[in-house]
mmCIF file of C-alpha atoms in Angstrom:
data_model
loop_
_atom_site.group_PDB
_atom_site.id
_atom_site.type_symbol
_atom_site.label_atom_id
_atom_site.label_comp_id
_atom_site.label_asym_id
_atom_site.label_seq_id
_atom_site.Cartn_x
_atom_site.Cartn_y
_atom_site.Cartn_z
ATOM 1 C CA UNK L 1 13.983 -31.778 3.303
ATOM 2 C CA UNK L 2 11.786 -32.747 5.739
ATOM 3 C CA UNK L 3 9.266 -35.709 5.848
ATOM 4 C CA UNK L 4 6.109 -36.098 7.999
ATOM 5 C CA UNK L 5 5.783 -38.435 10.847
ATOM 6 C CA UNK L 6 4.673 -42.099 9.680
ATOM 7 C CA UNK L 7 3.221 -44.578 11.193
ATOM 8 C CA UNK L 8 4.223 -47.418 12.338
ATOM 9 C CA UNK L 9 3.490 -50.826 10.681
ATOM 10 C CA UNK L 10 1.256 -51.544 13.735
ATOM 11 C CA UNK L 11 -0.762 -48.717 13.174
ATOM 12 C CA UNK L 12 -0.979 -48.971 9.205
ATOM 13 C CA UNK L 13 -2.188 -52.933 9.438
ATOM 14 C CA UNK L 14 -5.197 -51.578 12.440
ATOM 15 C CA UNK L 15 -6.267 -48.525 10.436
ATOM 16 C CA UNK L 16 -6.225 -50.116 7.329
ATOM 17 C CA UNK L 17 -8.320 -53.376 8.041
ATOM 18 C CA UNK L 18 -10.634 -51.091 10.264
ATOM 19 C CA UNK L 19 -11.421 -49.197 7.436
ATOM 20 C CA UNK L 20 -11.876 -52.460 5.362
ATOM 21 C CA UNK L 21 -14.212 -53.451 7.374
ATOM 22 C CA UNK L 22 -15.972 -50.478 7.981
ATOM 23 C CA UNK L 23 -16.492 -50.283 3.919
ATOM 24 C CA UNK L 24 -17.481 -53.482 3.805
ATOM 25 C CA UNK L 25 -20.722 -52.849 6.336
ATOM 26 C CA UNK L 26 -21.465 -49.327 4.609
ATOM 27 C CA UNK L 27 -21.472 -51.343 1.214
ATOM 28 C CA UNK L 28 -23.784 -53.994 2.481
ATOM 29 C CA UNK L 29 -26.256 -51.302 4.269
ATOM 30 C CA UNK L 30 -25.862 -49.671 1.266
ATOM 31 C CA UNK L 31 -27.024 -52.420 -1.234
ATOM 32 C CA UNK L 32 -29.339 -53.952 0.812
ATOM 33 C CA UNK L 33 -30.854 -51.338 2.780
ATOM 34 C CA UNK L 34 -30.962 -48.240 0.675
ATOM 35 C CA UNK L 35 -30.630 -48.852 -2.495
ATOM 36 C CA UNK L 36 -34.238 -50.535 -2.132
ATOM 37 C CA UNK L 37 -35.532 -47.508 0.015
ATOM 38 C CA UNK L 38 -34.125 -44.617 -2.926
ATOM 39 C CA UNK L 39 -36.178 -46.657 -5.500
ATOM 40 C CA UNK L 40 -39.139 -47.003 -3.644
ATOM 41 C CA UNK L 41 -38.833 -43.425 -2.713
ATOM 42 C CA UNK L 42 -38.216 -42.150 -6.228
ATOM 43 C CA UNK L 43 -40.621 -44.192 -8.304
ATOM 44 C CA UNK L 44 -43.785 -43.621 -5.694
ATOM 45 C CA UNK L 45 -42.653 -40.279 -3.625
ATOM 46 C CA UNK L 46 -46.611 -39.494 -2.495
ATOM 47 C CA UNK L 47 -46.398 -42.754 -1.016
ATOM 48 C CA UNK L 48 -44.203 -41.741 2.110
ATOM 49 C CA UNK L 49 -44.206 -39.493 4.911
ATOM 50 C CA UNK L 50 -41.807 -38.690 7.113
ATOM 51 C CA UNK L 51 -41.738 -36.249 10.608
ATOM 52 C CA UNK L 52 -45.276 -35.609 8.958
ATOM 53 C CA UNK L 53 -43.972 -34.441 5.742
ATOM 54 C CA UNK L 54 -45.049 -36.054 2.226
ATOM 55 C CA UNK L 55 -41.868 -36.564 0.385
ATOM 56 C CA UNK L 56 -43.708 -35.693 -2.934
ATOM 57 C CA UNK L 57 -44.014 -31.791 -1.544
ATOM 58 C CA UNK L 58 -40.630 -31.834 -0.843
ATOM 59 C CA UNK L 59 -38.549 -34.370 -3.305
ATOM 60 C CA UNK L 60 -36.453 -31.076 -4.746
ATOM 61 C CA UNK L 61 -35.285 -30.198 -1.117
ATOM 62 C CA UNK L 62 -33.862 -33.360 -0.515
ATOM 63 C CA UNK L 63 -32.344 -34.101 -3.906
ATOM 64 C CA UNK L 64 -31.092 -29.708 -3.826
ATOM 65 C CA UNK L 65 -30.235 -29.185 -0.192
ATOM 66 C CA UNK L 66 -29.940 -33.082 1.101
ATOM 67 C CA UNK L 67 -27.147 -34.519 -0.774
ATOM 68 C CA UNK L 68 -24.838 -31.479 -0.751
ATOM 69 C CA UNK L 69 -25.413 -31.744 3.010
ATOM 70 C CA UNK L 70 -24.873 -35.412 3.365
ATOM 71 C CA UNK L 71 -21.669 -34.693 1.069
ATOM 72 C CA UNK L 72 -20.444 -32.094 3.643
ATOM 73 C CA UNK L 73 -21.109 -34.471 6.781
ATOM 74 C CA UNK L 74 -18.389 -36.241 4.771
ATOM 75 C CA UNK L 75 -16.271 -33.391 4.220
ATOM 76 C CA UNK L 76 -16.085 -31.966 7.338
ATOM 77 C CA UNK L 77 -13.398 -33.475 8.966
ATOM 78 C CA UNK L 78 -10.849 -31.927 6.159
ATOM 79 C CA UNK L 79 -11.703 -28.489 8.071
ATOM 80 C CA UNK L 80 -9.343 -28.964 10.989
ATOM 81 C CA UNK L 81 -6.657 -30.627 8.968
ATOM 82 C CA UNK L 82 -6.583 -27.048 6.700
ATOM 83 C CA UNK L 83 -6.659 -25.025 9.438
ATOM 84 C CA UNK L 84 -3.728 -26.377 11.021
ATOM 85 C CA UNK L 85 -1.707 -26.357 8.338
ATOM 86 C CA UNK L 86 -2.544 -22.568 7.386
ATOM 87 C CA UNK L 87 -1.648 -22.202 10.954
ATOM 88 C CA UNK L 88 1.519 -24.002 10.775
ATOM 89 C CA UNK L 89 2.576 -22.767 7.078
ATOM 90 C CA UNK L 90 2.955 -26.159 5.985
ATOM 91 C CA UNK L 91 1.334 -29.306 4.939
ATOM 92 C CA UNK L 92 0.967 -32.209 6.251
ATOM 93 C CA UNK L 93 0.556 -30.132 9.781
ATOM 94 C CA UNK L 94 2.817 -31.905 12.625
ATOM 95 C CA UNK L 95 0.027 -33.377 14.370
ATOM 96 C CA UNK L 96 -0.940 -35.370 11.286
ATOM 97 C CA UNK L 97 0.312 -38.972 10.482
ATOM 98 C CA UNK L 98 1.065 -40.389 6.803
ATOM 99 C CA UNK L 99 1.169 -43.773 5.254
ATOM 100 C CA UNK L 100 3.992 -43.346 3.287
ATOM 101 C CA UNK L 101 7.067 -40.934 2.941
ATOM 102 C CA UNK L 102 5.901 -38.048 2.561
ATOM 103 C CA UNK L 103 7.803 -34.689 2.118
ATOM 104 C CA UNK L 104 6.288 -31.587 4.174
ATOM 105 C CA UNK L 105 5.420 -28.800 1.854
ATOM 106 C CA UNK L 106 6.065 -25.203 2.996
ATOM 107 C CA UNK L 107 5.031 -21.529 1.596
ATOM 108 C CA UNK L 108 2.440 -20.928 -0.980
ATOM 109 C CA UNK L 109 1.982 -24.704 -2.058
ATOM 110 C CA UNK L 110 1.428 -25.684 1.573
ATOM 111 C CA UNK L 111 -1.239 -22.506 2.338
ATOM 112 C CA UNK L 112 -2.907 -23.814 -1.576
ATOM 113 C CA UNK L 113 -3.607 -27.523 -0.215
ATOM 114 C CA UNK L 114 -4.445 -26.315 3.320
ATOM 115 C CA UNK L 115 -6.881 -23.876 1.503
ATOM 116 C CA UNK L 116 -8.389 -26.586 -0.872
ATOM 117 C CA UNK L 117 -9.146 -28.622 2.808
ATOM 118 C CA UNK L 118 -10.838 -25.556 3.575
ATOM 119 C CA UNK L 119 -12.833 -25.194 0.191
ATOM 120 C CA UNK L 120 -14.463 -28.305 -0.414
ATOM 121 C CA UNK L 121 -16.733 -28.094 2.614
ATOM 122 C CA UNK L 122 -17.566 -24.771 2.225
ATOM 123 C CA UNK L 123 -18.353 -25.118 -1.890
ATOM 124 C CA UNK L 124 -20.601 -28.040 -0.543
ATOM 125 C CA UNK L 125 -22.498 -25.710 1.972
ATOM 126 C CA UNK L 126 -22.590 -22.909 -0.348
ATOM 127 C CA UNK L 127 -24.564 -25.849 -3.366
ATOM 128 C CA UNK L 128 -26.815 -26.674 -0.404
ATOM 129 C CA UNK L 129 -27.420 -23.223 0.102
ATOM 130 C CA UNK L 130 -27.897 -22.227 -3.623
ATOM 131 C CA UNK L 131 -30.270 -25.650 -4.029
ATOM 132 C CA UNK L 132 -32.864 -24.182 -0.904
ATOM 133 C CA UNK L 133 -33.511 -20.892 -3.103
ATOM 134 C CA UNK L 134 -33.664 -22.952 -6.440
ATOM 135 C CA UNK L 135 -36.121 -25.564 -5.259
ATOM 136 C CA UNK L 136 -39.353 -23.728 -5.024
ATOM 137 C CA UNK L 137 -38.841 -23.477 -8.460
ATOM 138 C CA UNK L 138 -38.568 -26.353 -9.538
ATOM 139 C CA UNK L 139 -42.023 -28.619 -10.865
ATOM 140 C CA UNK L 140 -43.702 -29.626 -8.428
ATOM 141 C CA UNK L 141 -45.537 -33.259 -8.452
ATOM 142 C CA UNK L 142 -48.962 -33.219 -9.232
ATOM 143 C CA UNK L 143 -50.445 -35.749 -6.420
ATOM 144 C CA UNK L 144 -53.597 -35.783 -8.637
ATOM 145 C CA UNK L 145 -51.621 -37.777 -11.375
ATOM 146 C CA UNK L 146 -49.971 -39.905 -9.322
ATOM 147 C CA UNK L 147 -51.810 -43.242 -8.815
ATOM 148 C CA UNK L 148 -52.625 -44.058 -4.871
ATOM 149 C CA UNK L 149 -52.504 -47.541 -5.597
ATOM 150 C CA UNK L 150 -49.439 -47.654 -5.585
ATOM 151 C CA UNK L 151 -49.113 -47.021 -1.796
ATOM 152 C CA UNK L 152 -51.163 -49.956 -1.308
ATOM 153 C CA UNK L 153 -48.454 -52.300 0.745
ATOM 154 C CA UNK L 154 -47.929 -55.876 -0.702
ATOM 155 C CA UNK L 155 -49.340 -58.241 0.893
ATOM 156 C CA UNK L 156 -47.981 -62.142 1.762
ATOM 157 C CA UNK L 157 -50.788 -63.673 2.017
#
């Protein structure tokens, strides 16, 4: 049986503390920077423009089309890893390093995970797609009920 190519300790201890780190900064952006913008956003969307837009005329498109795009900008990078190993007829592919022992999977098992790499991207563009032609019809905010005070900015002083 053969296993995939680890490796080293070296390599593990860099990748894993670089990742640490770099979930550490997303989860602080995250708390403190959008979490405060997504509530702003959704409890007064006429308030905000962006590129020109108001976000009130088009809160459906981000919520239908936006996320499954942001969620594929996060997927992509499975693409190459399932082509290679539908290319190679097995899984891991030889190009890719492991963690951890990791026995290389051949035949229809292999071409099924490659296959799923392949999948998850494309499901996500396919929900983004299927969200642009369902938004129009979705309810659309009536700006008239919405109160403009609310964009008034706070003030300090």
């Amino acid at each position: 049986m053969e296993y995939a190519q680890e490796y080293s300790k070296k390599e593990k201890a860099v990748r894993i503390l670089a990742g640490v780190f770099v979930g550490i900064v997303i989860y602080f952006l995250h708390t403190i920077w959008l979490i405060p913008i997504i509530n702003d956003v959704v409890s007064r969307p006429h308030c905000f423009e962006w590129l020109g837009f108001n976000l009130a005329d088009y809160f459906w498109y981000l919520v239908m089309v936006g996320v499954p795009l942001f969620a594929f900008t996060m997927s992509w990078i499975l693409i190459p890893r399932g082509i290679a190993g539908i290319r190679e007829r097995r899984f891991p592919p030889k190009a890719v390093k492991v963690y951890r022992p990791t026995k290389v999977k051949t035949g229809f098992l292999a071409w099924l995970i490659s296959a799923m790499h392949l999948l998850i991207p494309f499901v996500l563009l396919l929900l983004a797609a299927w969200g642009y032609l369902q938004a129009p019809y979705f309810p659309a905010f009536d700006k008239q009920a919405l109160d403009p005070n609310l964009c008034i900015k706070d003030s300090i002083y």
